[in-house]
Amino acid sequence: MPGAVRLITIAALLLVAAAANLVARSEPTSRWLPLLLVGVVGGVVAGAPRRLWPLPAIWLVATLLVTTTGATVDGTALMVSLVAGAVALALAIAVDMVPFLRKRRRGAGT
């Protein structure tokens, strides 16, 4: 079963990366939104509640990589994608840190 979970996680990350690529190229929402939704759901099913940061991190990496491919990139869509990814990454890191900080606080109080 752990192998299946890893496979689903990798597939989820790839779907999120593909969605980010399409957003940066200013493709219609109907092309990238289903990829993003399936990727996020797949990531959550495969264990993203333990760690959320990889999904927005791969979004940012894929968005930046599309600028190096020589593909036509819409500047506005690129900036929106980067800002959305950065905000999502910051929120995901904050959410991921809450259990660690709670555990640390409990340990310091005893």
mmCIF file of N, CA, C and O in Angstrom:
data_model
loop_
_atom_site.group_PDB
_atom_site.id
_atom_site.type_symbol
_atom_site.label_atom_id
_atom_site.label_comp_id
_atom_site.label_asym_id
_atom_site.label_seq_id
_atom_site.Cartn_x
_atom_site.Cartn_y
_atom_site.Cartn_z
ATOM 1 N N MET A 1 0.794 -1.202 0.000
ATOM 2 C CA MET A 1 0.000 0.000 0.000
ATOM 3 C C MET A 1 0.844 1.279 0.000
ATOM 4 O O MET A 1 0.485 2.232 -0.646
ATOM 5 N N PRO A 2 1.973 1.321 0.724
ATOM 6 C CA PRO A 2 2.780 2.546 0.683
ATOM 7 C C PRO A 2 3.237 2.916 -0.731
ATOM 8 O O PRO A 2 3.362 4.087 -1.053
ATOM 9 N N GLY A 3 3.472 1.916 -1.578
ATOM 10 C CA GLY A 3 3.864 2.204 -2.961
ATOM 11 C C GLY A 3 2.755 2.907 -3.722
ATOM 12 O O GLY A 3 3.011 3.824 -4.508
ATOM 13 N N ALA A 4 1.527 2.490 -3.480
ATOM 14 C CA ALA A 4 0.379 3.133 -4.134
ATOM 15 C C ALA A 4 0.229 4.573 -3.669
ATOM 16 O O ALA A 4 -0.071 5.465 -4.467
ATOM 17 N N VAL A 5 0.467 4.813 -2.392
ATOM 18 C CA VAL A 5 0.375 6.169 -1.852
ATOM 19 C C VAL A 5 1.435 7.064 -2.494
ATOM 20 O O VAL A 5 1.158 8.199 -2.879
ATOM 21 N N ARG A 6 2.640 6.548 -2.636
ATOM 22 C CA ARG A 6 3.704 7.324 -3.289
ATOM 23 C C ARG A 6 3.359 7.619 -4.737
ATOM 24 O O ARG A 6 3.598 8.721 -5.226
ATOM 25 N N LEU A 7 2.812 6.655 -5.417
ATOM 26 C CA LEU A 7 2.428 6.838 -6.810
ATOM 27 C C LEU A 7 1.337 7.900 -6.944
ATOM 28 O O LEU A 7 1.408 8.760 -7.823
ATOM 29 N N ILE A 8 0.355 7.856 -6.072
ATOM 30 C CA ILE A 8 -0.711 8.868 -6.095
ATOM 31 C C ILE A 8 -0.133 10.251 -5.783
ATOM 32 O O ILE A 8 -0.506 11.239 -6.409
ATOM 33 N N THR A 9 0.791 10.312 -4.844
ATOM 34 C CA THR A 9 1.416 11.588 -4.494
ATOM 35 C C THR A 9 2.185 12.164 -5.673
ATOM 36 O O THR A 9 2.072 13.357 -5.971
ATOM 37 N N ILE A 10 2.949 11.341 -6.343
ATOM 38 C CA ILE A 10 3.706 11.811 -7.505
ATOM 39 C C ILE A 10 2.764 12.256 -8.617
ATOM 40 O O ILE A 10 2.974 13.305 -9.241
ATOM 41 N N ALA A 11 1.718 11.492 -8.858
ATOM 42 C CA ALA A 11 0.738 11.871 -9.873
ATOM 43 C C ALA A 11 0.075 13.196 -9.515
ATOM 44 O O ALA A 11 -0.130 14.056 -10.384
ATOM 45 N N ALA A 12 -0.235 13.385 -8.241
ATOM 46 C CA ALA A 12 -0.852 14.639 -7.805
ATOM 47 C C ALA A 12 0.085 15.813 -8.043
ATOM 48 O O ALA A 12 -0.335 16.869 -8.550
ATOM 49 N N LEU A 13 1.351 15.639 -7.712
ATOM 50 C CA LEU A 13 2.320 16.718 -7.931
ATOM 51 C C LEU A 13 2.469 17.038 -9.416
ATOM 52 O O LEU A 13 2.559 18.200 -9.818
ATOM 53 N N LEU A 14 2.477 16.010 -10.249
ATOM 54 C CA LEU A 14 2.585 16.229 -11.689
ATOM 55 C C LEU A 14 1.352 16.940 -12.248
ATOM 56 O O LEU A 14 1.468 17.803 -13.132
ATOM 57 N N LEU A 15 0.184 16.611 -11.740
ATOM 58 C CA LEU A 15 -1.036 17.286 -12.195
ATOM 59 C C LEU A 15 -1.033 18.755 -11.785
ATOM 60 O O LEU A 15 -1.422 19.631 -12.571
ATOM 61 N N VAL A 16 -0.581 19.043 -10.584
ATOM 62 C CA VAL A 16 -0.493 20.437 -10.138
ATOM 63 C C VAL A 16 0.539 21.188 -10.984
ATOM 64 O O VAL A 16 0.309 22.333 -11.385
ATOM 65 N N ALA A 17 1.645 20.546 -11.297
ATOM 66 C CA ALA A 17 2.665 21.179 -12.149
ATOM 67 C C ALA A 17 2.124 21.455 -13.548
ATOM 68 O O ALA A 17 2.372 22.515 -14.122
ATOM 69 N N ALA A 18 1.371 20.513 -14.102
ATOM 70 C CA ALA A 18 0.784 20.718 -15.429
ATOM 71 C C ALA A 18 -0.213 21.864 -15.406
ATOM 72 O O ALA A 18 -0.256 22.677 -16.340
ATOM 73 N N ALA A 19 -0.998 21.963 -14.340
ATOM 74 C CA ALA A 19 -1.958 23.062 -14.220
ATOM 75 C C ALA A 19 -1.230 24.400 -14.156
ATOM 76 O O ALA A 19 -1.628 25.370 -14.818
ATOM 77 N N ALA A 20 -0.152 24.479 -13.384
ATOM 78 C CA ALA A 20 0.618 25.716 -13.279
ATOM 79 C C ALA A 20 1.200 26.110 -14.630
ATOM 80 O O ALA A 20 1.210 27.288 -14.995
ATOM 81 N N ASN A 21 1.672 25.131 -15.374
ATOM 82 C CA ASN A 21 2.210 25.380 -16.711
ATOM 83 C C ASN A 21 1.144 25.995 -17.607
ATOM 84 O O ASN A 21 1.404 26.955 -18.326
ATOM 85 N N LEU A 22 -0.049 25.441 -17.561
ATOM 86 C CA LEU A 22 -1.136 25.952 -18.401
ATOM 87 C C LEU A 22 -1.580 27.343 -17.978
ATOM 88 O O LEU A 22 -1.919 28.182 -18.822
ATOM 89 N N VAL A 23 -1.577 27.613 -16.680
ATOM 90 C CA VAL A 23 -1.960 28.945 -16.198
ATOM 91 C C VAL A 23 -0.972 29.984 -16.705
ATOM 92 O O VAL A 23 -1.360 31.045 -17.183
ATOM 93 N N ALA A 24 0.321 29.696 -16.591
ATOM 94 C CA ALA A 24 1.344 30.649 -17.029
ATOM 95 C C ALA A 24 1.254 30.917 -18.523
ATOM 96 O O ALA A 24 1.600 32.003 -18.989
ATOM 97 N N ARG A 25 0.769 29.954 -19.271
ATOM 98 C CA ARG A 25 0.601 30.139 -20.715
ATOM 99 C C ARG A 25 -0.750 30.756 -21.044
ATOM 100 O O ARG A 25 -1.125 30.830 -22.205
ATOM 101 N N SER A 26 -1.478 31.175 -20.016
ATOM 102 C CA SER A 26 -2.802 31.800 -20.102
ATOM 103 C C SER A 26 -3.794 30.970 -20.905
ATOM 104 O O SER A 26 -4.543 31.485 -21.723
ATOM 105 N N GLU A 27 -3.784 29.672 -20.619
ATOM 106 C CA GLU A 27 -4.778 28.776 -21.214
ATOM 107 C C GLU A 27 -6.117 29.013 -20.526
ATOM 108 O O GLU A 27 -6.171 29.504 -19.407
ATOM 109 N N PRO A 28 -7.207 28.645 -21.171
ATOM 110 C CA PRO A 28 -8.517 28.833 -20.535
ATOM 111 C C PRO A 28 -8.637 28.025 -19.239
ATOM 112 O O PRO A 28 -8.027 26.965 -19.088
ATOM 113 N N THR A 29 -9.428 28.551 -18.343
ATOM 114 C CA THR A 29 -9.630 27.912 -17.045
ATOM 115 C C THR A 29 -10.133 26.480 -17.191
ATOM 116 O O THR A 29 -9.780 25.606 -16.395
ATOM 117 N N SER A 30 -10.912 26.240 -18.209
ATOM 118 C CA SER A 30 -11.468 24.896 -18.398
ATOM 119 C C SER A 30 -10.392 23.861 -18.693
ATOM 120 O O SER A 30 -10.629 22.657 -18.546
ATOM 121 N N ARG A 31 -9.206 24.287 -19.053
ATOM 122 C CA ARG A 31 -8.118 23.337 -19.331
ATOM 123 C C ARG A 31 -7.279 23.036 -18.098
ATOM 124 O O ARG A 31 -6.805 21.922 -17.923
ATOM 125 N N TRP A 32 -7.020 24.033 -17.245
ATOM 126 C CA TRP A 32 -6.119 23.807 -16.126
ATOM 127 C C TRP A 32 -6.828 23.544 -14.799
ATOM 128 O O TRP A 32 -6.272 22.870 -13.935
ATOM 129 N N LEU A 33 -8.033 24.057 -14.621
ATOM 130 C CA LEU A 33 -8.709 23.888 -13.334
ATOM 131 C C LEU A 33 -8.989 22.416 -12.996
ATOM 132 O O LEU A 33 -8.750 21.999 -11.856
ATOM 133 N N PRO A 34 -9.459 21.591 -13.947
ATOM 134 C CA PRO A 34 -9.648 20.174 -13.603
ATOM 135 C C PRO A 34 -8.349 19.480 -13.182
ATOM 136 O O PRO A 34 -8.340 18.665 -12.248
ATOM 137 N N LEU A 35 -7.241 19.811 -13.834
ATOM 138 C CA LEU A 35 -5.952 19.225 -13.446
ATOM 139 C C LEU A 35 -5.584 19.622 -12.024
ATOM 140 O O LEU A 35 -5.133 18.794 -11.230
ATOM 141 N N LEU A 36 -5.787 20.892 -11.706
ATOM 142 C CA LEU A 36 -5.463 21.382 -10.371
ATOM 143 C C LEU A 36 -6.340 20.711 -9.317
ATOM 144 O O LEU A 36 -5.841 20.259 -8.278
ATOM 145 N N LEU A 37 -7.628 20.633 -9.585
ATOM 146 C CA LEU A 37 -8.543 20.024 -8.616
ATOM 147 C C LEU A 37 -8.217 18.554 -8.373
ATOM 148 O O LEU A 37 -8.155 18.102 -7.221
ATOM 149 N N VAL A 38 -7.989 17.805 -9.440
ATOM 150 C CA VAL A 38 -7.657 16.381 -9.284
ATOM 151 C C VAL A 38 -6.309 16.230 -8.570
ATOM 152 O O VAL A 38 -6.138 15.353 -7.720
ATOM 153 N N GLY A 39 -5.366 17.105 -8.882
ATOM 154 C CA GLY A 39 -4.061 17.050 -8.226
ATOM 155 C C GLY A 39 -4.146 17.333 -6.738
ATOM 156 O O GLY A 39 -3.543 16.625 -5.922
ATOM 157 N N VAL A 40 -4.911 18.344 -6.362
ATOM 158 C CA VAL A 40 -5.049 18.677 -4.945
ATOM 159 C C VAL A 40 -5.794 17.570 -4.204
ATOM 160 O O VAL A 40 -5.383 17.151 -3.119
ATOM 161 N N VAL A 41 -6.869 17.075 -4.784
ATOM 162 C CA VAL A 41 -7.609 15.983 -4.152
ATOM 163 C C VAL A 41 -6.710 14.752 -4.026
ATOM 164 O O VAL A 41 -6.672 14.100 -2.975
ATOM 165 N N GLY A 42 -5.969 14.438 -5.065
ATOM 166 C CA GLY A 42 -5.045 13.308 -5.007
ATOM 167 C C GLY A 42 -3.983 13.493 -3.935
ATOM 168 O O GLY A 42 -3.640 12.553 -3.226
ATOM 169 N N GLY A 43 -3.479 14.710 -3.821
ATOM 170 C CA GLY A 43 -2.484 14.990 -2.788
ATOM 171 C C GLY A 43 -3.046 14.839 -1.387
ATOM 172 O O GLY A 43 -2.398 14.298 -0.492
ATOM 173 N N VAL A 44 -4.284 15.286 -1.197
ATOM 174 C CA VAL A 44 -4.922 15.159 0.118
ATOM 175 C C VAL A 44 -5.197 13.700 0.440
ATOM 176 O O VAL A 44 -4.942 13.234 1.552
ATOM 177 N N VAL A 45 -5.687 12.965 -0.550
ATOM 178 C CA VAL A 45 -5.970 11.539 -0.337
ATOM 179 C C VAL A 45 -4.680 10.779 -0.024
ATOM 180 O O VAL A 45 -4.668 9.875 0.811
ATOM 181 N N ALA A 46 -3.594 11.167 -0.659
ATOM 182 C CA ALA A 46 -2.332 10.444 -0.480
ATOM 183 C C ALA A 46 -1.562 10.878 0.761
ATOM 184 O O ALA A 46 -0.482 10.376 1.014
ATOM 185 N N GLY A 47 -2.100 11.793 1.518
ATOM 186 C CA GLY A 47 -1.437 12.130 2.767
ATOM 187 C C GLY A 47 -0.969 13.552 2.898
ATOM 188 O O GLY A 47 -0.181 13.858 3.783
ATOM 189 N N ALA A 48 -1.437 14.451 2.041
ATOM 190 C CA ALA A 48 -1.038 15.842 2.170
ATOM 191 C C ALA A 48 -1.475 16.477 3.483
ATOM 192 O O ALA A 48 -0.857 17.444 3.893
ATOM 193 N N PRO A 49 -2.503 15.961 4.183
ATOM 194 C CA PRO A 49 -2.799 16.589 5.474
ATOM 195 C C PRO A 49 -1.615 16.568 6.434
ATOM 196 O O PRO A 49 -1.527 17.382 7.326
ATOM 197 N N ARG A 50 -0.698 15.614 6.235
ATOM 198 C CA ARG A 50 0.522 15.624 7.052
ATOM 199 C C ARG A 50 1.427 16.773 6.653
ATOM 200 O O ARG A 50 2.007 17.438 7.496
ATOM 201 N N ARG A 51 1.576 16.980 5.369
ATOM 202 C CA ARG A 51 2.420 18.051 4.835
ATOM 203 C C ARG A 51 1.727 18.656 3.616
ATOM 204 O O ARG A 51 1.534 17.984 2.608
ATOM 205 N N LEU A 52 1.394 19.925 3.700
ATOM 206 C CA LEU A 52 0.704 20.592 2.599
ATOM 207 C C LEU A 52 1.659 21.332 1.654
ATOM 208 O O LEU A 52 1.312 21.581 0.511
ATOM 209 N N TRP A 53 2.834 21.690 2.120
ATOM 210 C CA TRP A 53 3.698 22.576 1.355
ATOM 211 C C TRP A 53 4.140 22.051 -0.014
ATOM 212 O O TRP A 53 4.410 22.862 -0.909
ATOM 213 N N PRO A 54 4.249 20.750 -0.266
ATOM 214 C CA PRO A 54 4.725 20.330 -1.588
ATOM 215 C C PRO A 54 3.809 20.742 -2.751
ATOM 216 O O PRO A 54 4.300 21.012 -3.846
ATOM 217 N N LEU A 55 2.506 20.812 -2.530
ATOM 218 C CA LEU A 55 1.599 21.166 -3.634
ATOM 219 C C LEU A 55 1.829 22.600 -4.121
ATOM 220 O O LEU A 55 2.053 22.813 -5.316
ATOM 221 N N PRO A 56 1.809 23.620 -3.243
ATOM 222 C CA PRO A 56 2.094 24.958 -3.757
ATOM 223 C C PRO A 56 3.554 25.139 -4.179
ATOM 224 O O PRO A 56 3.856 25.945 -5.066
ATOM 225 N N ALA A 57 4.453 24.375 -3.583
ATOM 226 C CA ALA A 57 5.860 24.479 -3.981
ATOM 227 C C ALA A 57 6.042 24.003 -5.419
ATOM 228 O O ALA A 57 6.737 24.650 -6.214
ATOM 229 N N ILE A 58 5.404 22.887 -5.784
ATOM 230 C CA ILE A 58 5.532 22.402 -7.161
ATOM 231 C C ILE A 58 4.845 23.355 -8.120
ATOM 232 O O ILE A 58 5.265 23.510 -9.264
ATOM 233 N N TRP A 59 3.782 24.011 -7.671
ATOM 234 C CA TRP A 59 3.103 25.030 -8.482
ATOM 235 C C TRP A 59 4.094 26.150 -8.830
ATOM 236 O O TRP A 59 4.214 26.548 -9.981
ATOM 237 N N LEU A 60 4.814 26.630 -7.825
ATOM 238 C CA LEU A 60 5.784 27.704 -8.066
ATOM 239 C C LEU A 60 6.927 27.243 -8.967
ATOM 240 O O LEU A 60 7.333 27.971 -9.877
ATOM 241 N N VAL A 61 7.431 26.057 -8.731
ATOM 242 C CA VAL A 61 8.529 25.544 -9.552
ATOM 243 C C VAL A 61 8.092 25.406 -11.007
ATOM 244 O O VAL A 61 8.793 25.833 -11.926
ATOM 245 N N ALA A 62 6.921 24.841 -11.230
ATOM 246 C CA ALA A 62 6.436 24.662 -12.601
ATOM 247 C C ALA A 62 6.176 26.004 -13.269
ATOM 248 O O ALA A 62 6.438 26.169 -14.467
ATOM 249 N N THR A 63 5.671 26.958 -12.517
ATOM 250 C CA THR A 63 5.426 28.289 -13.076
ATOM 251 C C THR A 63 6.733 28.937 -13.494
ATOM 252 O O THR A 63 6.826 29.538 -14.565
ATOM 253 N N LEU A 64 7.746 28.814 -12.666
ATOM 254 C CA LEU A 64 9.048 29.385 -13.017
ATOM 255 C C LEU A 64 9.702 28.641 -14.177
ATOM 256 O O LEU A 64 10.334 29.260 -15.038
ATOM 257 N N LEU A 65 9.544 27.324 -14.213
ATOM 258 C CA LEU A 65 10.152 26.546 -15.292
ATOM 259 C C LEU A 65 9.555 26.869 -16.655
ATOM 260 O O LEU A 65 10.254 26.819 -17.663
ATOM 261 N N VAL A 66 8.281 27.182 -16.694
ATOM 262 C CA VAL A 66 7.667 27.480 -17.992
ATOM 263 C C VAL A 66 8.281 28.742 -18.608
ATOM 264 O O VAL A 66 8.323 28.872 -19.825
ATOM 265 N N THR A 67 8.809 29.614 -17.794
ATOM 266 C CA THR A 67 9.440 30.826 -18.337
ATOM 267 C C THR A 67 10.778 30.520 -19.002
ATOM 268 O O THR A 67 11.259 31.312 -19.793
ATOM 269 N N THR A 68 11.361 29.377 -18.677
ATOM 270 C CA THR A 68 12.660 29.026 -19.260
ATOM 271 C C THR A 68 12.544 28.178 -20.520
ATOM 272 O O THR A 68 13.562 27.879 -21.141
ATOM 273 N N THR A 69 11.330 27.799 -20.889
ATOM 274 C CA THR A 69 11.153 26.901 -22.024
ATOM 275 C C THR A 69 11.060 27.621 -23.362
ATOM 276 O O THR A 69 11.050 26.978 -24.396
ATOM 277 N N GLY A 70 10.955 28.930 -23.325
ATOM 278 C CA GLY A 70 10.803 29.672 -24.566
ATOM 279 C C GLY A 70 9.369 29.733 -25.047
ATOM 280 O O GLY A 70 9.083 30.246 -26.117
ATOM 281 N N ALA A 71 8.446 29.199 -24.257
ATOM 282 C CA ALA A 71 7.026 29.236 -24.619
ATOM 283 C C ALA A 71 6.487 30.645 -24.437
ATOM 284 O O ALA A 71 7.013 31.437 -23.660
ATOM 285 N N THR A 72 5.443 30.951 -25.162
ATOM 286 C CA THR A 72 4.789 32.244 -25.017
ATOM 287 C C THR A 72 4.078 32.275 -23.674
ATOM 288 O O THR A 72 3.237 31.434 -23.377
ATOM 289 N N VAL A 73 4.457 33.249 -22.856
ATOM 290 C CA VAL A 73 3.903 33.358 -21.510
ATOM 291 C C VAL A 73 3.267 34.727 -21.365
ATOM 292 O O VAL A 73 3.879 35.740 -21.700
ATOM 293 N N ASP A 74 2.041 34.749 -20.869
ATOM 294 C CA ASP A 74 1.353 35.992 -20.598
ATOM 295 C C ASP A 74 1.877 36.545 -19.270
ATOM 296 O O ASP A 74 1.821 35.870 -18.245
ATOM 297 N N GLY A 75 2.394 37.766 -19.298
ATOM 298 C CA GLY A 75 3.002 38.359 -18.108
ATOM 299 C C GLY A 75 2.040 38.489 -16.938
ATOM 300 O O GLY A 75 2.395 38.225 -15.788
ATOM 301 N N THR A 76 0.809 38.886 -17.240
ATOM 302 C CA THR A 76 -0.182 39.045 -16.175
ATOM 303 C C THR A 76 -0.513 37.688 -15.557
ATOM 304 O O THR A 76 -0.553 37.545 -14.330
ATOM 305 N N ALA A 77 -0.752 36.697 -16.395
ATOM 306 C CA ALA A 77 -1.065 35.353 -15.890
ATOM 307 C C ALA A 77 0.111 34.796 -15.093
ATOM 308 O O ALA A 77 -0.087 34.144 -14.064
ATOM 309 N N LEU A 78 1.321 35.076 -15.545
ATOM 310 C CA LEU A 78 2.510 34.615 -14.840
ATOM 311 C C LEU A 78 2.593 35.234 -13.452
ATOM 312 O O LEU A 78 2.828 34.528 -12.460
ATOM 313 N N MET A 79 2.370 36.534 -13.362
ATOM 314 C CA MET A 79 2.436 37.206 -12.064
ATOM 315 C C MET A 79 1.337 36.724 -11.119
ATOM 316 O O MET A 79 1.587 36.490 -9.933
ATOM 317 N N VAL A 80 0.134 36.560 -11.646
ATOM 318 C CA VAL A 80 -0.967 36.059 -10.814
ATOM 319 C C VAL A 80 -0.637 34.656 -10.313
ATOM 320 O O VAL A 80 -0.850 34.345 -9.137
ATOM 321 N N SER A 81 -0.094 33.827 -11.177
ATOM 322 C CA SER A 81 0.260 32.471 -10.796
ATOM 323 C C SER A 81 1.356 32.457 -9.731
ATOM 324 O O SER A 81 1.295 31.690 -8.774
ATOM 325 N N LEU A 82 2.356 33.307 -9.893
ATOM 326 C CA LEU A 82 3.448 33.371 -8.917
ATOM 327 C C LEU A 82 2.960 33.885 -7.564
ATOM 328 O O LEU A 82 3.324 33.339 -6.518
ATOM 329 N N VAL A 83 2.148 34.921 -7.581
ATOM 330 C CA VAL A 83 1.639 35.479 -6.325
ATOM 331 C C VAL A 83 0.726 34.466 -5.629
ATOM 332 O O VAL A 83 0.837 34.244 -4.421
ATOM 333 N N ALA A 84 -0.171 33.850 -6.398
ATOM 334 C CA ALA A 84 -1.068 32.847 -5.807
ATOM 335 C C ALA A 84 -0.262 31.684 -5.230
ATOM 336 O O ALA A 84 -0.562 31.197 -4.133
ATOM 337 N N GLY A 85 0.760 31.242 -5.941
ATOM 338 C CA GLY A 85 1.603 30.159 -5.453
ATOM 339 C C GLY A 85 2.375 30.541 -4.198
ATOM 340 O O GLY A 85 2.490 29.740 -3.268
ATOM 341 N N ALA A 86 2.888 31.764 -4.161
ATOM 342 C CA ALA A 86 3.638 32.218 -2.993
ATOM 343 C C ALA A 86 2.730 32.327 -1.768
ATOM 344 O O ALA A 86 3.110 31.913 -0.665
ATOM 345 N N VAL A 87 1.531 32.868 -1.959
ATOM 346 C CA VAL A 87 0.583 32.973 -0.847
ATOM 347 C C VAL A 87 0.180 31.580 -0.368
ATOM 348 O O VAL A 87 0.153 31.303 0.835
ATOM 349 N N ALA A 88 -0.115 30.687 -1.309
ATOM 350 C CA ALA A 88 -0.500 29.318 -0.942
ATOM 351 C C ALA A 88 0.643 28.609 -0.221
ATOM 352 O O ALA A 88 0.412 27.866 0.749
ATOM 353 N N LEU A 89 1.871 28.829 -0.667
ATOM 354 C CA LEU A 89 3.023 28.203 -0.012
ATOM 355 C C LEU A 89 3.193 28.728 1.408
ATOM 356 O O LEU A 89 3.423 27.948 2.342
ATOM 357 N N ALA A 90 3.065 30.030 1.591
ATOM 358 C CA ALA A 90 3.188 30.611 2.929
ATOM 359 C C ALA A 90 2.102 30.058 3.861
ATOM 360 O O ALA A 90 2.381 29.699 5.012
ATOM 361 N N LEU A 91 0.876 29.971 3.361
ATOM 362 C CA LEU A 91 -0.215 29.421 4.174
ATOM 363 C C LEU A 91 0.013 27.950 4.494
ATOM 364 O O LEU A 91 -0.221 27.507 5.622
ATOM 365 N N ALA A 92 0.466 27.190 3.510
ATOM 366 C CA ALA A 92 0.710 25.764 3.726
ATOM 367 C C ALA A 92 1.821 25.545 4.753
ATOM 368 O O ALA A 92 1.713 24.663 5.619
ATOM 369 N N ILE A 93 2.863 26.329 4.678
ATOM 370 C CA ILE A 93 3.951 26.211 5.658
ATOM 371 C C ILE A 93 3.440 26.572 7.048
ATOM 372 O O ILE A 93 3.753 25.890 8.034
ATOM 373 N N ALA A 94 2.620 27.620 7.138
ATOM 374 C CA ALA A 94 2.053 28.011 8.435
ATOM 375 C C ALA A 94 1.192 26.887 9.001
ATOM 376 O O ALA A 94 1.291 26.548 10.188
ATOM 377 N N VAL A 95 0.354 26.285 8.166
ATOM 378 C CA VAL A 95 -0.506 25.183 8.616
ATOM 379 C C VAL A 95 0.347 23.984 9.025
ATOM 380 O O VAL A 95 0.061 23.327 10.022
ATOM 381 N N ASP A 96 1.391 23.701 8.261
ATOM 382 C CA ASP A 96 2.269 22.575 8.588
ATOM 383 C C ASP A 96 3.031 22.794 9.898
ATOM 384 O O ASP A 96 3.389 21.835 10.575
ATOM 385 N N MET A 97 3.272 24.044 10.261
ATOM 386 C CA MET A 97 4.035 24.343 11.470
ATOM 387 C C MET A 97 3.189 24.292 12.739
ATOM 388 O O MET A 97 3.734 24.145 13.824
ATOM 389 N N VAL A 98 1.870 24.403 12.627
ATOM 390 C CA VAL A 98 1.005 24.449 13.814
ATOM 391 C C VAL A 98 1.196 23.237 14.718
ATOM 392 O O VAL A 98 1.424 23.406 15.927
ATOM 393 N N PRO A 99 1.136 22.000 14.214
ATOM 394 C CA PRO A 99 1.335 20.855 15.123
ATOM 395 C C PRO A 99 2.722 20.860 15.786
ATOM 396 O O PRO A 99 2.859 20.526 16.956
ATOM 397 N N PHE A 100 3.725 21.246 15.035
ATOM 398 C CA PHE A 100 5.083 21.305 15.581
ATOM 399 C C PHE A 100 5.165 22.328 16.713
ATOM 400 O O PHE A 100 5.731 22.052 17.774
ATOM 401 N N LEU A 101 4.578 23.498 16.496
ATOM 402 C CA LEU A 101 4.622 24.545 17.521
ATOM 403 C C LEU A 101 3.803 24.157 18.750
ATOM 404 O O LEU A 101 4.195 24.454 19.879
ATOM 405 N N ARG A 102 2.656 23.505 18.538
ATOM 406 C CA ARG A 102 1.849 23.044 19.677
ATOM 407 C C ARG A 102 2.617 22.023 20.507
ATOM 408 O O ARG A 102 2.628 22.080 21.733
ATOM 409 N N LYS A 103 3.241 21.078 19.822
ATOM 410 C CA LYS A 103 4.009 20.039 20.510
ATOM 411 C C LYS A 103 5.163 20.671 21.288
ATOM 412 O O LYS A 103 5.444 20.305 22.419
ATOM 413 N N ARG A 104 5.803 21.626 20.677
ATOM 414 C CA ARG A 104 6.922 22.302 21.307
ATOM 415 C C ARG A 104 6.469 23.093 22.539
ATOM 416 O O ARG A 104 7.136 23.100 23.559
ATOM 417 N N ARG A 105 5.321 23.759 22.400
ATOM 418 C CA ARG A 105 4.788 24.534 23.512
ATOM 419 C C ARG A 105 4.402 23.627 24.675
ATOM 420 O O ARG A 105 4.649 23.945 25.819
ATOM 421 N N ARG A 106 3.780 22.473 24.356
ATOM 422 C CA ARG A 106 3.427 21.519 25.396
ATOM 423 C C ARG A 106 4.652 20.963 26.099
ATOM 424 O O ARG A 106 4.674 20.783 27.300
ATOM 425 N N GLY A 107 5.694 20.703 25.330
ATOM 426 C CA GLY A 107 6.931 20.178 25.906
ATOM 427 C C GLY A 107 7.624 21.182 26.797
ATOM 428 O O GLY A 107 8.220 20.823 27.807
ATOM 429 N N ALA A 108 7.524 22.473 26.463
ATOM 430 C CA ALA A 108 8.172 23.500 27.262
ATOM 431 C C ALA A 108 7.416 23.751 28.554
ATOM 432 O O ALA A 108 7.990 24.155 29.554
ATOM 433 N N GLY A 109 6.080 23.501 28.551
ATOM 434 C CA GLY A 109 5.274 23.764 29.730
ATOM 435 C C GLY A 109 5.350 22.683 30.791
ATOM 436 O O GLY A 109 4.924 22.855 31.914
ATOM 437 N N THR A 110 5.887 21.534 30.454
ATOM 438 C CA THR A 110 5.922 20.444 31.437
ATOM 439 C C THR A 110 7.231 20.356 32.158
ATOM 440 O O THR A 110 8.196 20.906 31.893
#
